[in-house]
Amino acid sequence: MRVSLIVAAGGTGSRFLKTLHKHDGAKSGRQENKLFAPLEGVPVLLRSLRVFSDLPEVEEIICALPGALKGIVEAWKRREGLKKLRCVSGGRSRAESVYLASKRLKAHNDWVMIHDGARPLIAPEILKMFLKKSQSLKGSGFILGRAVVPTLKKLRPGSDQILETVDRRELVEAETPQLFRKKKLCDSYALLPHAERFLHTDEAALLEKCGETVSVIKHEGWNPKMTTVHDLKLAEAYVQMTEGLSWRIGMGSDTHRLAAKRKFCLGGIRLPAAFGPVGHSDGDALLHALTDAIAGALGWGDIGDFFSDQNPQFKNIRSAKMLSQVLAQAAHAGWKPAQADTIIHLDCPKMGPLKIKIQKKIAALLSLPDSSVGVKAKTFEGLMPAGSERVECQAVVVMRRMS
Ligand code: MG
């Protein structure tokens, strides 16, 4: 089965904007498009595109969206390697956007699938079930739907008086994706006069109007449409529950004995001293504590699990290099530092203005603004006996999931 996918992302999201303004206070006036609103750090539309990009049955993805926003989606395409994706300008309505996108399909597939970009939580298992089941049924099209759960009342025309209670067993809530035989979809567009071509609220209605048979494939999962800002908040809680937290905190600590004739590396800079830390590496206790904190935040053990002091390969290794390697691994797993705080315990040399130098160095190493890095210095208050001079450091790091 080979499918061309159209993702409808052309809407202005007026209901979303209305609730956003209410939520944020009337003064905010932010002109945000719901499809680009972050859902646990990842834009709603990008989440929708990711799910389908991984489906082997999908050969091409045409995303219909306002021309002014095409650049953002093109950038996602490059960054995420979404090879199947192409962007086209949408129309004045969702229906017209899908129609325009259908004219730009390139692959010679028998099937066209349509999905609302505002349904980012569609589960891959449900998609697989939907496609598999569609192939065992006859008809011109299939839509994903859910049984209606609430009790529904029909009102007397023009009043709030109940006329009857609707039999919900006959009702289904229509969702996307919707899957159609390409020929039937194109024939339906051609059959209707232009004025009636874009009146439907989903493409199943278009085919129904043209006398085609469309069936519902029911599911019991959760595939909500992000219509109001409250939907987004609820979806965020759901993603946190299913994907885990998007923030992690790690702590690290390190101590090195000080000895004469060693270079004193601390926080990635060289301190003016005739002595320095003893260690297998350059002995930078502050960077070691930071590296431990990052590894700890992600449940990766400690620096020794990455760079064993038994391995001659790491003899005299620069601590900044170890930190950057752990950071690169964190980035690969989708995490980056958001903030760090550190404490240095050292009697001599006095830290004074060196603190700012270290703060700037750490900020640069972690790709953070200076204001997101704390460096505090303490002495041992004369409690350290002669011969046991040392440097001790503690670090706390907050890691954030990247979009
Ligand atoms: Mg160390």
XYZ file of C-alpha atoms and ligand atoms in Angstrom:
404
model
C 0.000 0.000 0.000
C 1.425 3.369 -1.045
C -0.026 6.567 0.302
C 0.310 10.278 -0.437
C -0.352 12.329 2.682
C -1.803 15.835 2.818
C -1.391 17.661 6.117
C -3.862 20.504 6.481
C -2.116 23.330 8.279
C -3.712 26.334 6.626
C -6.132 27.416 9.338
C -5.851 30.690 11.212
C -6.955 29.015 14.470
C -9.332 31.821 15.484
C -10.822 29.779 18.368
C -7.311 29.083 19.637
C -6.361 32.776 19.516
C -9.518 33.740 21.348
C -8.823 31.329 24.208
C -5.113 32.198 24.207
C -5.922 35.870 24.743
C -8.358 35.000 27.495
C -5.773 32.715 29.083
C -2.921 35.240 28.835
C -4.974 38.292 29.681
C -6.543 40.643 27.183
C -3.443 42.816 26.852
C -1.114 40.172 25.451
C -2.442 40.383 21.869
C 0.002 37.692 20.759
C -0.708 36.569 17.232
C 0.167 32.940 17.613
C -0.782 30.177 15.260
C -1.885 27.096 17.185
C 0.057 24.796 14.871
C 3.301 26.480 15.856
C 2.532 26.601 19.577
C 5.016 24.444 21.506
C 3.635 21.245 22.975
C 6.221 20.226 25.581
C 8.885 22.056 23.586
C 7.919 20.645 20.171
C 5.559 22.616 17.887
C 2.155 20.961 17.376
C 2.574 20.702 13.597
C 6.099 19.266 13.857
C 4.815 16.512 16.150
C 2.116 15.679 13.578
C 4.657 15.578 10.729
C 7.094 13.395 12.677
C 4.530 10.636 13.283
C 3.744 10.228 9.581
C 7.316 10.631 8.351
C 8.180 7.330 10.016
C 5.362 5.384 8.312
C 6.744 3.214 5.487
C 3.409 3.337 3.601
C 3.634 7.136 3.287
C 5.653 8.083 0.207
C 5.144 11.832 0.113
C 3.843 14.443 2.527
C 2.355 17.689 1.241
C 1.852 20.260 3.968
C -0.607 23.011 3.007
C -0.019 26.120 5.093
C 0.005 29.928 4.881
C 2.785 31.054 2.513
C 4.337 33.251 5.222
C 4.948 30.202 7.427
C 6.486 27.943 4.789
C 10.015 28.997 5.760
C 9.602 27.632 9.295
C 8.465 24.213 8.054
C 11.216 24.131 5.390
C 13.730 24.709 8.215
C 12.257 21.751 10.165
C 12.549 19.661 7.014
C 16.286 20.375 6.760
C 16.967 20.027 10.478
C 14.970 16.833 11.013
C 15.732 15.225 7.653
C 12.004 15.004 6.757
C 12.788 13.905 3.211
C 9.212 13.085 2.168
C 7.922 16.558 3.051
C 6.991 19.376 0.637
C 5.206 22.612 1.484
C 2.491 24.289 -0.592
C 0.518 27.458 0.039
C -2.912 26.813 1.515
C -6.223 28.337 0.465
C -8.870 30.460 2.202
C -10.311 27.467 4.045
C -9.167 24.071 5.205
C -11.178 22.457 2.393
C -9.568 24.650 -0.262
C -6.086 24.035 1.196
C -6.540 20.269 0.895
C -7.839 20.689 -2.659
C -4.824 22.809 -3.662
C -2.466 20.284 -2.074
C -4.187 17.422 -3.928
C -3.255 19.157 -7.196
C 0.407 19.029 -6.204
C 0.725 15.310 -5.480
C 3.613 13.834 -7.430
C 3.742 10.178 -6.486
C 1.513 7.844 -8.509
C -0.188 6.357 -5.476
C -3.699 4.917 -5.392
C -4.386 6.336 -1.948
C -4.520 9.847 -0.500
C -4.555 10.313 3.265
C -5.509 13.617 4.876
C -4.577 14.642 8.407
C -5.206 17.753 10.491
C -1.885 19.297 11.472
C -3.586 20.188 14.770
C -3.855 16.507 15.802
C -0.302 15.891 17.024
C -0.948 12.984 19.391
C -2.067 10.347 16.888
C -0.347 7.171 18.044
C 1.691 5.131 15.510
C -0.103 1.929 16.660
C -3.496 3.466 15.824
C -2.208 4.595 12.424
C -0.948 1.101 11.662
C -4.276 -0.414 12.743
C -6.155 2.139 10.598
C -4.153 1.411 7.439
C -4.260 -2.360 7.950
C -8.001 -2.455 8.546
C -8.721 -0.195 5.556
C -7.128 -2.784 3.310
C -9.554 -5.470 4.446
C -12.648 -3.356 3.715
C -14.436 -2.219 0.572
C -15.348 1.381 -0.178
C -14.064 4.690 -1.517
C -12.716 5.949 1.757
C -12.176 5.425 5.480
C -11.951 7.776 8.375
C -10.683 7.354 11.885
C -13.427 7.934 14.450
C -14.442 7.431 18.040
C -17.759 6.387 19.518
C -19.570 9.358 21.042
C -19.494 9.105 24.827
C -21.616 12.021 26.159
C -25.404 11.955 26.226
C -26.539 14.212 23.395
C -29.727 16.265 23.254
C -31.420 17.613 20.156
C -33.125 20.987 20.674
C -36.318 22.397 19.223
C -35.296 24.724 16.375
C -34.537 28.223 17.685
C -34.874 27.291 21.370
C -33.018 25.694 24.270
C -35.835 23.229 24.879
C -34.966 19.570 24.385
C -36.783 17.885 21.549
C -35.267 14.455 22.071
C -32.288 12.516 23.369
C -30.218 11.337 20.433
C -29.325 7.666 20.204
C -25.561 7.941 20.514
C -25.018 4.358 19.343
C -25.563 5.704 15.839
C -23.087 8.556 16.244
C -19.371 8.738 15.754
C -16.949 11.628 16.182
C -15.035 12.078 12.928
C -11.283 12.491 13.257
C -8.305 12.385 10.952
C -6.505 10.736 9.295
C -9.000 10.118 6.531
C -8.006 7.836 3.684
C -9.472 7.894 0.174
C -8.940 6.223 -3.134
C -7.189 8.974 -5.066
C -9.441 8.606 -8.106
C -12.606 8.890 -6.000
C -11.313 12.025 -4.271
C -10.360 13.680 -7.573
C -13.668 12.642 -9.202
C -15.605 14.130 -6.290
C -13.838 17.476 -6.648
C -14.555 17.443 -10.395
C -18.200 16.512 -9.926
C -19.141 19.507 -7.795
C -19.518 23.052 -9.108
C -16.737 25.334 -7.868
C -19.056 27.181 -5.427
C -19.872 23.908 -3.628
C -16.436 22.407 -3.722
C -15.172 23.817 -0.415
C -18.269 23.816 1.799
C -17.445 20.565 3.601
C -15.690 20.456 6.991
C -13.921 17.199 6.218
C -13.208 15.320 2.978
C -15.444 12.412 3.987
C -18.379 14.847 3.663
C -17.214 15.719 0.156
C -17.296 12.093 -0.926
C -20.580 11.438 0.886
C -22.149 14.288 -1.071
C -20.982 12.661 -4.282
C -22.623 9.356 -3.334
C -19.441 7.502 -2.431
C -19.252 4.962 0.395
C -17.054 6.071 3.278
C -16.642 3.920 6.401
C -15.477 4.682 9.912
C -12.658 2.734 11.491
C -13.160 3.134 15.231
C -10.447 3.384 17.835
C -10.331 3.903 21.581
C -7.152 5.967 21.817
C -6.824 9.712 22.292
C -6.338 11.815 19.158
C -7.485 15.288 20.194
C -7.542 18.330 17.924
C -5.781 21.352 19.396
C -8.638 23.804 19.096
C -8.334 25.887 22.249
C -5.411 26.686 24.532
C -7.023 24.344 27.087
C -6.594 21.434 24.650
C -2.913 22.307 24.486
C -2.545 22.368 28.282
C -4.251 18.980 28.569
C -2.092 17.562 25.770
C 1.003 18.859 27.569
C 0.059 16.967 30.723
C -0.523 13.847 28.609
C 2.862 14.137 26.878
C 4.611 14.652 30.217
C 2.937 11.516 31.504
C 3.775 9.390 28.468
C 7.166 10.808 27.425
C 8.497 11.771 30.839
C 9.490 15.204 32.093
C 11.042 17.736 29.763
C 13.280 19.059 32.569
C 15.925 17.137 34.479
C 18.165 18.195 37.355
C 21.584 16.729 38.102
C 24.151 17.345 40.804
C 27.888 16.739 40.791
C 30.787 17.039 43.172
C 34.535 16.568 42.861
C 37.666 16.921 44.964
C 41.321 17.031 43.917
C 44.379 17.150 46.114
C 46.707 20.053 45.380
C 50.447 19.555 44.830
C 53.409 21.662 43.750
C 54.467 21.968 40.107
C 51.047 21.168 38.679
C 49.065 23.435 36.347
C 46.001 24.748 38.156
C 43.025 24.290 35.827
C 39.635 25.274 37.272
C 36.387 25.970 35.437
C 38.232 25.744 32.127
C 40.712 28.524 32.917
C 44.254 28.518 34.295
C 44.669 29.933 37.809
C 47.819 31.867 38.777
C 49.461 29.419 41.207
C 52.686 27.460 41.614
C 50.666 24.367 42.482
C 47.664 22.575 41.089
C 45.351 19.579 41.272
C 46.694 16.030 41.073
C 44.763 13.843 38.661
C 44.714 11.501 35.696
C 43.299 14.327 33.566
C 44.079 18.030 33.967
C 42.288 17.746 37.350
C 39.697 20.483 36.733
C 37.391 19.709 39.671
C 34.768 22.262 38.635
C 34.368 20.890 35.114
C 34.334 17.357 36.522
C 31.518 18.300 38.925
C 29.609 19.889 36.018
C 30.114 16.836 33.808
C 28.895 14.598 36.637
C 25.826 16.801 37.061
C 24.945 16.499 33.358
C 25.470 12.743 33.352
C 23.473 12.502 36.576
C 20.539 14.492 35.177
C 20.208 11.964 32.372
C 20.780 8.874 34.493
C 24.132 8.147 32.882
C 26.280 7.450 35.934
C 29.348 9.639 36.405
C 32.370 10.955 34.543
C 34.344 7.785 35.328
C 31.822 5.736 33.337
C 32.697 7.827 30.278
C 36.411 8.400 30.848
C 37.995 5.747 33.062
C 41.132 6.881 34.907
C 42.482 3.364 34.200
C 42.493 4.093 30.462
C 45.854 5.548 29.284
C 43.992 7.132 26.352
C 42.555 9.679 28.795
C 45.867 10.547 30.482
C 46.108 14.354 30.781
C 42.878 14.780 28.794
C 41.498 18.320 28.944
C 38.398 18.436 31.127
C 36.707 20.823 28.677
C 36.994 18.060 26.089
C 35.345 15.530 28.418
C 32.563 18.007 29.170
C 31.970 18.726 25.486
C 31.823 15.005 24.680
C 29.174 14.382 27.345
C 27.295 17.475 26.130
C 27.382 16.166 22.557
C 25.989 12.841 23.732
C 23.265 14.678 25.675
C 22.406 16.730 22.569
C 22.207 13.535 20.545
C 19.690 12.217 23.071
C 17.722 15.495 22.796
C 18.904 17.360 25.904
C 20.748 20.612 26.473
C 21.700 22.583 29.595
C 19.317 25.342 30.625
C 21.098 26.521 33.769
C 24.047 25.679 36.017
C 25.055 26.701 39.525
C 28.420 25.912 41.086
C 30.437 26.312 44.295
C 34.222 26.277 44.562
C 35.897 25.546 47.914
C 39.503 26.689 47.791
C 41.822 28.507 50.213
C 44.430 29.719 47.778
C 44.670 31.443 45.339
C 41.840 33.822 46.198
C 39.124 33.651 43.552
C 37.986 37.314 43.547
C 37.692 38.523 39.941
C 38.537 35.024 38.644
C 34.941 34.031 39.405
C 33.636 36.162 36.548
C 36.236 34.720 34.191
C 35.135 31.193 35.155
C 31.463 32.122 34.854
C 32.024 33.352 31.292
C 34.090 30.281 30.414
C 31.454 27.847 31.721
C 28.678 29.802 29.994
C 30.615 29.472 26.727
C 31.222 25.738 27.254
C 27.526 25.110 27.995
C 26.286 27.528 25.265
C 24.385 29.521 27.870
C 24.145 33.226 28.640
C 26.412 34.322 31.521
C 23.318 35.025 33.612
C 22.360 31.329 33.527
C 25.614 30.252 35.213
C 26.366 30.735 38.876
C 29.907 30.585 40.296
C 30.416 30.996 44.027
C 33.703 30.721 45.910
C 34.284 29.733 49.543
C 37.404 29.037 51.582
C 37.784 26.172 54.056
C 37.950 28.775 56.834
C 41.367 27.559 57.958
C 39.975 24.158 58.895
C 42.062 22.259 56.357
C 45.233 20.869 58.039
C 48.584 21.578 56.353
C 49.419 18.882 53.837
C 45.809 18.215 52.876
C 45.304 21.259 50.604
C 42.581 20.586 48.125
C 40.022 22.017 45.765
C 36.417 20.894 46.139
C 33.589 21.776 43.774
C 29.845 21.225 43.595
C 27.567 21.766 40.619
C 23.851 21.610 39.904
C 22.672 21.563 36.287
C 19.171 21.843 34.835
C 18.809 20.051 31.506
C 15.986 20.854 29.079
C 14.552 18.667 26.355
C 15.242 20.211 22.959
C 12.525 20.807 20.404
Mg 37.986 14.785 39.131
